[in-house]
């Protein structure tokens, strides 16, 4: 389906340059403002410009980035494998992620002589948390990060945009669970936050889970809810007459109800991608069974270049304008005169320096104020410390005096005790001597 994009490039250029065949071209179809239309008397050769453009594009190759947003297990990886008729590596994600993470993987594909660098970004853990209030934030931050990287490359002095790997998201496939009732609040909030940043294509995943009548009502319900909530989804362009009819028809089929499968099942005399059930077979590429063919036709074979163009001219330009306005850049001044980039830069630089000086002065004053407050606190603490020291010193002296008084009383008691002890010992020695004399007299009397 990549080669159809080259055909579109040729069809886009030929009305501008004029369809010239043979060696006798007659008129120039496109007339610029202020330019004259003059006849050509012979073949010049600038009718080869579309071919030059195609050859140059083929030699450089193309890139396309798809963001798949949907709950875990809704069939994002299977649909990508089915869309590009290959098997992308990757393991099934578990339902135990603490938050939403974005996983980006790039692949080099080639069809005929056309090379495509495909990047598939998956939202790992989307819808698995109990609190889903901020589930959209990592997705918005990722998209803005790609815009910011491209903007920084544009603002470089030495740019390498010809070899720069453009990672901006060109299409967002939003997978809606086949509930058959209505959109979840998570779906509405997420799509509302993303519609100004990326081309949203809503699809009903695993649409074989509900009946045809329920599916038709579900599609109508989804469309009415998107309109009532002001969600702007991607509309296939109808301004190009070559694809206006098919795109207008396909806009009425949104959201696409798809079924993905890479399994080959024998149906009749041929093999076809299908899902085999006990009650029958759902053919992926049968338009009576699902809208997979419509999605592939619109996404890859008809509108891939428009998705890339819309990303650059609408979503990226909006981001770029907001960023530059935040930086102070404008196209005109209050007098409607063109702004000089140098003057704008100088004005912004002076404003920044003034703001920096003001903040430095505020910080200096704050520092001085804090130093004074700290000095006051230290003086107060020193005063309290001295008072406490004086109190402790006085208390120590009082205690010391009390101890000295007690020691004096104790010494007096000890001296008195010693005196009483000495007197007692003296009396005891005198008594012992008197007792000895009495005993001697008794012994003498006995001997007589």
Coordinates of C-alpha atoms in Angstrom, one line a residue:
X1 CA 0.0 0.0 0.0
X2 CA 3.0 2.4 0.2
X3 CA 3.2 2.8 -3.6
X4 CA -0.2 4.4 -3.7
X5 CA 1.2 7.3 -1.8
X6 CA 3.7 8.0 -4.6
X7 CA 0.7 8.0 -7.0
X8 CA -0.9 10.6 -4.9
X9 CA 2.2 12.7 -4.9
X10 CA 2.1 12.7 -8.7
X11 CA -1.6 13.5 -8.8
X12 CA -1.0 16.4 -6.4
X13 CA 1.7 17.9 -8.6
X14 CA 0.2 17.5 -12.1
X15 CA -2.7 19.9 -11.6
X16 CA -0.2 22.5 -10.5
X17 CA 2.3 22.1 -13.2
X18 CA -0.1 21.3 -16.0
X19 CA -0.5 18.0 -17.7
X20 CA 1.9 18.1 -20.7
X21 CA 2.4 15.2 -23.0
X22 CA 4.4 14.8 -26.2
X23 CA 6.7 17.5 -27.5
X24 CA 4.1 20.2 -28.1
X25 CA 2.8 21.5 -24.8
X26 CA 0.5 24.5 -25.2
X27 CA -0.4 26.3 -22.0
X28 CA 0.6 26.7 -18.4
X29 CA -2.5 25.8 -16.2
X30 CA -1.4 27.4 -12.9
X31 CA -1.1 31.2 -12.9
X32 CA 0.4 32.8 -9.9
X33 CA -0.7 36.2 -8.7
X34 CA 0.9 38.9 -10.9
X35 CA 2.3 36.4 -13.4
X36 CA 1.4 36.2 -17.0
X37 CA 0.2 33.1 -18.8
X38 CA 2.1 32.6 -22.0
X39 CA 2.0 29.9 -24.6
X40 CA 4.9 27.5 -25.2
X41 CA 6.0 26.8 -28.7
X42 CA 7.8 23.5 -27.8
X43 CA 8.5 21.0 -25.1
X44 CA 10.6 22.5 -22.3
X45 CA 10.8 19.6 -19.8
X46 CA 9.6 20.8 -16.4
X47 CA 6.7 18.4 -16.7
X48 CA 9.2 15.9 -15.3
X49 CA 9.1 17.6 -11.9
X50 CA 6.5 15.1 -10.4
X51 CA 8.8 12.2 -11.5
X52 CA 11.8 14.0 -9.9
X53 CA 9.8 14.5 -6.7
X54 CA 8.8 10.8 -6.6
X55 CA 12.3 9.6 -7.3
X56 CA 13.7 11.8 -4.6
X57 CA 11.1 10.7 -2.1
X58 CA 11.7 7.0 -2.9
X59 CA 15.4 7.4 -2.4
X60 CA 15.0 9.1 0.9
X61 CA 12.3 6.7 2.2
X62 CA 9.3 7.5 4.4
X63 CA 8.5 7.4 8.0
X64 CA 5.2 6.9 9.7
X65 CA 4.5 6.8 13.5
X66 CA 1.4 5.2 15.0
X67 CA 0.3 5.6 18.6
X68 CA -2.0 2.8 19.9
X69 CA -4.0 3.9 22.9
X70 CA -6.2 1.3 24.6
X71 CA -6.6 -0.9 27.6
X72 CA -4.3 -3.9 28.1
X73 CA -5.6 -7.0 26.2
X74 CA -7.8 -5.1 23.8
X75 CA -5.8 -6.3 20.7
X76 CA -3.4 -3.5 19.9
X77 CA -0.4 -5.6 19.0
X78 CA -2.5 -8.1 17.0
X79 CA -4.0 -5.4 14.9
X80 CA -0.6 -3.9 14.1
X81 CA 0.7 -7.3 13.0
X82 CA -2.4 -7.7 10.8
X83 CA -2.2 -4.2 9.3
X84 CA 1.4 -4.5 8.1
X85 CA 1.2 -8.3 7.4
X86 CA 4.2 -9.1 9.6
X87 CA 5.0 -10.2 13.2
X88 CA 6.4 -7.4 15.4
X89 CA 8.4 -8.6 18.4
X90 CA 6.9 -8.0 21.8
X91 CA 5.6 -9.8 24.8
X92 CA 2.1 -9.5 26.2
X93 CA 1.8 -6.9 28.9
X94 CA 0.7 -7.9 32.4
X95 CA -2.1 -6.1 34.3
X96 CA 0.2 -5.1 37.2
X97 CA 1.7 -1.8 36.0
X98 CA 1.8 0.9 38.7
X99 CA 1.3 3.6 36.0
X100 CA 0.9 4.2 32.3
X101 CA 4.2 3.9 30.3
X102 CA 4.8 4.4 26.6
X103 CA 6.9 1.9 24.8
X104 CA 8.2 2.9 21.4
X105 CA 9.6 0.5 18.8
X106 CA 10.9 1.3 15.3
X107 CA 11.0 -1.1 12.3
X108 CA 12.4 -0.9 8.8
X109 CA 9.9 -2.1 6.2
X110 CA 10.2 -2.4 2.5
X111 CA 7.5 -3.0 -0.1
X112 CA 8.7 -3.2 -3.8
X113 CA 11.3 -0.4 -3.9
X114 CA 9.6 1.8 -1.2
X115 CA 11.2 1.9 2.2
X116 CA 9.2 2.8 5.3
X117 CA 10.5 3.5 8.8
X118 CA 7.5 2.5 11.0
X119 CA 7.4 3.4 14.7
X120 CA 4.7 1.8 16.8
X121 CA 4.1 3.4 20.3
X122 CA 2.1 1.3 22.8
X123 CA 0.5 2.6 26.0
X124 CA 1.6 -0.1 28.5
X125 CA -0.7 -0.3 31.5
X126 CA -3.4 2.1 30.2
X127 CA -6.7 1.5 32.1
X128 CA -5.2 -1.0 34.6
X129 CA -5.0 1.3 37.6
X130 CA -7.7 1.8 40.2
X131 CA -7.3 5.6 40.0
X132 CA -7.4 6.5 36.3
X133 CA -7.6 10.2 36.8
X134 CA -4.1 11.0 35.4
X135 CA -3.8 8.2 32.9
X136 CA -3.7 10.6 29.9
X137 CA -0.8 12.7 31.2
X138 CA 2.0 10.4 30.2
X139 CA 0.6 10.2 26.7
X140 CA 0.3 14.0 26.4
X141 CA 3.8 14.4 27.7
X142 CA 5.2 11.9 25.2
X143 CA 3.5 13.6 22.2
X144 CA 4.8 17.0 23.4
X145 CA 8.3 15.6 23.9
X146 CA 8.4 14.6 20.2
X147 CA 7.2 18.0 19.2
X148 CA 9.8 19.7 21.4
X149 CA 12.6 17.5 20.0
X150 CA 11.6 18.5 16.4
X151 CA 11.4 22.2 17.4
X152 CA 14.8 22.1 19.0
X153 CA 16.2 20.6 15.8
X154 CA 14.5 23.4 13.8
X155 CA 16.0 26.1 16.1
X156 CA 19.6 24.8 15.7
X157 CA 22.0 26.9 13.7
X158 CA 23.2 23.8 11.8
X159 CA 20.1 21.9 11.1
X160 CA 20.0 18.3 9.8
X161 CA 16.3 17.9 9.1
X162 CA 17.0 15.9 6.0
X163 CA 18.5 13.1 8.1
X164 CA 16.5 13.8 11.3
X165 CA 14.4 10.8 12.4
X166 CA 11.0 12.4 12.8
X167 CA 9.3 10.8 15.8
X168 CA 6.2 13.0 15.9
X169 CA 3.0 10.9 16.1
X170 CA 1.1 10.9 12.8
X171 CA -1.9 8.8 13.7
X172 CA -3.5 7.8 17.0
X173 CA -5.5 4.6 16.8
X174 CA -7.8 4.8 19.9
X175 CA -9.1 1.3 20.8
X176 CA -12.6 1.3 22.3
X177 CA -13.6 -1.8 24.2
X178 CA -16.7 -3.6 22.6
X179 CA -19.0 -3.0 25.5
X180 CA -22.0 -2.1 23.3
X181 CA -23.2 0.6 25.7
X182 CA -21.3 3.8 25.7
X183 CA -17.9 5.3 26.0
X184 CA -16.1 5.2 29.3
X185 CA -15.2 8.4 31.1
X186 CA -11.5 7.4 30.6
X187 CA -12.0 7.3 26.9
X188 CA -13.7 10.7 26.7
X189 CA -11.2 12.5 28.9
X190 CA -8.2 11.0 27.1
X191 CA -9.5 11.7 23.6
X192 CA -10.4 15.3 24.6
X193 CA -6.9 15.9 25.9
X194 CA -5.3 14.4 22.7
X195 CA -7.5 15.8 19.9
X196 CA -5.5 19.0 19.6
X197 CA -2.2 17.2 19.5
X198 CA -2.7 14.2 17.3
X199 CA -4.9 12.8 14.5
X200 CA -7.3 10.5 16.4
X201 CA -9.0 7.6 14.6
X202 CA -11.4 5.7 16.9
X203 CA -11.8 2.0 16.3
X204 CA -14.0 -0.6 18.1
X205 CA -11.6 -3.4 19.0
X206 CA -12.6 -7.1 18.9
X207 CA -15.9 -6.1 17.2
X208 CA -16.8 -9.8 16.7
X209 CA -17.7 -9.8 20.4
X210 CA -21.0 -8.1 19.8
X211 CA -23.8 -8.6 17.3
X212 CA -24.2 -6.5 14.1
X213 CA -27.3 -4.7 15.4
X214 CA -25.6 -3.9 18.7
X215 CA -22.5 -2.8 16.8
X216 CA -24.5 -0.4 14.6
X217 CA -26.2 1.2 17.7
X218 CA -22.8 1.3 19.5
X219 CA -21.2 3.2 16.6
X220 CA -24.1 5.8 16.6
X221 CA -23.8 6.1 20.4
X222 CA -20.0 6.7 20.2
X223 CA -20.4 9.3 17.5
X224 CA -23.1 11.2 19.4
X225 CA -21.0 11.2 22.6
X226 CA -17.9 12.4 20.8
X227 CA -19.9 15.3 19.2
X228 CA -21.7 16.2 22.5
X229 CA -18.4 16.3 24.4
X230 CA -16.6 18.3 21.7
X231 CA -14.0 15.7 20.8
X232 CA -12.4 16.4 17.4
X233 CA -11.5 13.2 15.7
X234 CA -9.6 13.0 12.4
X235 CA -11.8 13.5 9.3
X236 CA -10.5 12.0 6.1
X237 CA -9.9 14.9 3.6
X238 CA -12.5 15.6 1.0
X239 CA -10.9 18.6 -0.7
X240 CA -8.9 16.4 -3.1
X241 CA -11.2 15.3 -5.9
X242 CA -9.3 12.1 -6.5
X243 CA -10.2 10.7 -3.1
X244 CA -13.1 12.9 -2.1
X245 CA -15.7 10.3 -2.8
X246 CA -14.2 7.4 -0.9
X247 CA -13.1 9.6 2.0
X248 CA -16.6 11.1 2.3
X249 CA -18.1 7.7 2.4
X250 CA -15.5 6.4 4.9
X251 CA -16.1 9.4 7.2
X252 CA -19.6 8.0 7.7
X253 CA -18.3 4.6 8.8
X254 CA -16.3 6.0 11.7
X255 CA -15.5 4.5 14.2
X256 CA -14.2 1.4 12.4
X257 CA -15.1 -1.9 13.9
X258 CA -12.1 -4.2 13.4
X259 CA -10.9 -7.7 14.1
X260 CA -7.2 -8.6 14.0
X261 CA -5.7 -12.0 13.3
X262 CA -2.5 -13.3 11.7
X263 CA -3.7 -16.9 11.6
X264 CA -4.3 -18.4 8.2
X265 CA -7.5 -20.5 7.9
X266 CA -8.5 -22.4 4.8
X267 CA -11.8 -21.2 3.6
X268 CA -13.0 -22.9 0.5
X269 CA -10.1 -23.3 -1.9
X270 CA -8.0 -20.4 -0.5
X271 CA -6.2 -19.4 2.7
X272 CA -7.4 -16.2 4.5
X273 CA -6.7 -14.4 7.7
X274 CA -9.4 -15.3 10.1
X275 CA -10.4 -16.1 13.7
X276 CA -11.7 -19.6 14.1
X277 CA -14.5 -20.1 16.6
X278 CA -16.6 -23.2 17.5
X279 CA -19.6 -21.5 15.9
X280 CA -17.9 -20.3 12.8
X281 CA -15.1 -18.2 11.2
X282 CA -14.6 -14.4 11.3
X283 CA -12.7 -13.3 8.2
X284 CA -10.5 -10.3 8.8
X285 CA -10.5 -9.1 5.2
X286 CA -14.2 -9.7 4.6
X287 CA -16.0 -6.4 4.7
X288 CA -19.2 -8.1 5.7
X289 CA -17.5 -9.3 8.8
X290 CA -15.6 -6.2 10.0
X291 CA -14.1 -2.9 8.9
X292 CA -10.5 -4.0 8.8
X293 CA -10.1 -3.5 5.1
X294 CA -11.6 0.0 5.4
X295 CA -9.1 0.9 8.1
X296 CA -6.2 -0.3 6.1
X297 CA -7.4 1.5 3.0
X298 CA -7.9 4.8 4.8
X299 CA -4.9 4.7 7.1
X300 CA -2.2 3.3 4.7
X301 CA -3.3 3.3 1.1
X302 CA -5.1 6.6 0.8
X303 CA -4.5 9.0 3.6
X304 CA -1.0 8.2 5.0
X305 CA 0.5 11.3 3.4
X306 CA -2.4 13.5 4.6
X307 CA -1.9 12.3 8.2
X308 CA 1.8 13.2 8.0
X309 CA 0.9 16.6 6.5
X310 CA -1.8 17.3 9.1
X311 CA 0.6 16.5 11.9
X312 CA 3.1 19.0 10.6
X313 CA 0.8 21.8 9.4
X314 CA -1.8 21.6 12.2
X315 CA -0.7 20.0 15.4
X316 CA 3.0 20.8 15.3
X317 CA 2.3 24.3 14.2
X318 CA 0.0 24.8 17.1
X319 CA 2.6 23.5 19.5
X320 CA 5.3 25.6 17.9
X321 CA 3.2 28.8 18.0
X322 CA 2.3 28.4 21.6
X323 CA 6.0 27.7 22.5
X324 CA 7.3 30.7 20.6
X325 CA 4.6 33.0 22.1
X326 CA 5.6 31.8 25.6
X327 CA 9.2 32.8 24.7
X328 CA 8.0 36.3 23.7
X329 CA 8.2 36.0 19.9
X330 CA 5.5 37.6 17.8
X331 CA 4.9 38.2 14.1
X332 CA 3.9 41.9 14.5
X333 CA 4.2 44.6 17.1
X334 CA 1.3 46.6 18.5
X335 CA 1.6 48.9 15.4
X336 CA 1.2 45.9 13.1
X337 CA 4.8 46.2 11.9
X338 CA 6.9 43.1 11.4
X339 CA 8.9 42.1 14.4
X340 CA 12.7 41.9 14.0
X341 CA 14.0 38.6 15.4
X342 CA 17.1 40.4 16.7
X343 CA 15.1 43.1 18.4
X344 CA 12.8 40.4 19.9
X345 CA 15.7 38.4 21.1
X346 CA 17.4 41.5 22.6
X347 CA 14.1 42.6 24.3
X348 CA 13.6 39.1 25.7
X349 CA 17.2 39.0 26.8
X350 CA 17.0 42.4 28.6
X351 CA 13.7 41.3 30.1
X352 CA 15.3 38.1 31.3
X353 CA 18.4 40.0 32.7
X354 CA 16.1 42.5 34.5
X355 CA 14.1 39.6 35.9
X356 CA 17.3 37.9 37.0
X357 CA 18.6 41.1 38.7
X358 CA 15.3 41.6 40.4
X359 CA 15.3 38.0 41.7
X360 CA 18.9 38.4 42.8
X361 CA 18.0 41.6 44.7
X362 CA 15.1 39.8 46.3
X363 CA 17.3 36.9 47.2
X364 CA 19.9 39.3 48.6
X365 CA 17.3 41.2 50.7
X366 CA 15.9 37.9 51.8
X367 CA 19.4 36.7 52.8
X368 CA 20.1 39.9 54.7
X369 CA 16.7 39.6 56.4
X370 CA 17.3 36.0 57.3
X371 CA 20.8 36.8 58.6
X372 CA 19.4 39.6 60.8
X373 CA 16.7 37.2 62.1
X374 CA 19.3 34.6 62.8
X375 CA 21.5 37.1 64.6
X376 CA 18.5 38.2 66.7
X377 CA 17.7 34.5 67.4
X378 CA 21.3 33.8 68.4
X379 CA 21.5 36.9 70.6
X380 CA 18.3 35.9 72.3
X381 CA 19.6 32.4 72.7
X382 CA 22.9 33.7 74.1
X383 CA 21.0 35.9 76.6
X384 CA 18.9 33.0 77.7
X385 CA 22.0 30.9 78.0
X386 CA 23.7 33.5 80.2
X387 CA 20.6 33.8 82.4
X388 CA 20.5 30.1 82.8
X389 CA 24.2 30.0 83.6
X390 CA 23.7 32.6 86.3
X391 CA 20.8 30.7 87.8
X392 CA 22.8 27.5 87.8
X393 CA 25.8 29.3 89.3
X394 CA 23.7 30.8 92.1
X395 CA 22.0 27.4 92.6
X396 CA 25.4 25.8 92.8
X397 CA 26.6 28.3 95.4
X398 CA 23.5 27.8 97.5
X399 CA 23.9 24.1 97.4
X400 CA 27.6 24.4 98.2
X401 CA 26.7 26.6 101.3
X402 CA 24.1 24.1 102.4
X403 CA 26.7 21.3 102.1
X404 CA 29.3 23.2 104.0
X405 CA 26.7 23.9 106.8
X406 CA 25.8 20.2 106.9
X407 CA 29.5 19.3 107.0
X408 CA 30.0 21.6 109.9
X409 CA 27.1 20.1 111.8
X410 CA 28.4 16.6 111.0
X411 CA 31.9 17.5 112.2
X412 CA 30.5 18.8 115.4
X413 CA 28.5 15.6 115.9
X414 CA 31.7 13.5 115.2
X415 CA 33.7 15.5 117.7
X416 CA 31.0 15.1 120.3
X417 CA 30.8 11.4 119.6
X418 CA 34.5 11.1 120.0
X419 CA 34.4 12.9 123.3
X420 CA 31.7 10.6 124.6
X421 CA 33.6 7.6 123.3
X422 CA 36.7 8.7 125.1
X423 CA 34.8 9.3 128.3
X424 CA 33.2 5.9 128.0
X425 CA 36.4 4.1 127.4
X426 CA 38.0 5.9 130.4
X427 CA 35.1 4.8 132.7
X428 CA 35.3 1.3 131.4
X429 CA 39.1 1.1 132.1
X430 CA 38.6 2.5 135.6
X431 CA 35.9 0.0 136.3
X432 CA 38.1 -2.9 135.1
X433 CA 40.9 -1.8 137.4
X434 CA 38.5 -1.6 140.4
X435 CA 37.2 -5.1 139.6
X436 CA 40.7 -6.5 139.5
X437 CA 41.6 -5.2 142.9
X438 CA 38.5 -6.7 144.4
X439 CA 39.3 -10.1 142.9
X440 CA 42.8 -10.1 144.4
X441 CA 41.4 -9.4 147.9
X442 CA 39.1 -12.4 147.6
X443 CA 41.8 -14.7 146.5
X444 CA 43.9 -13.7 149.5
X445 CA 41.1 -14.3 151.9
X446 CA 40.5 -17.8 150.6
X447 CA 44.2 -18.7 151.0
X448 CA 44.1 -17.7 154.6

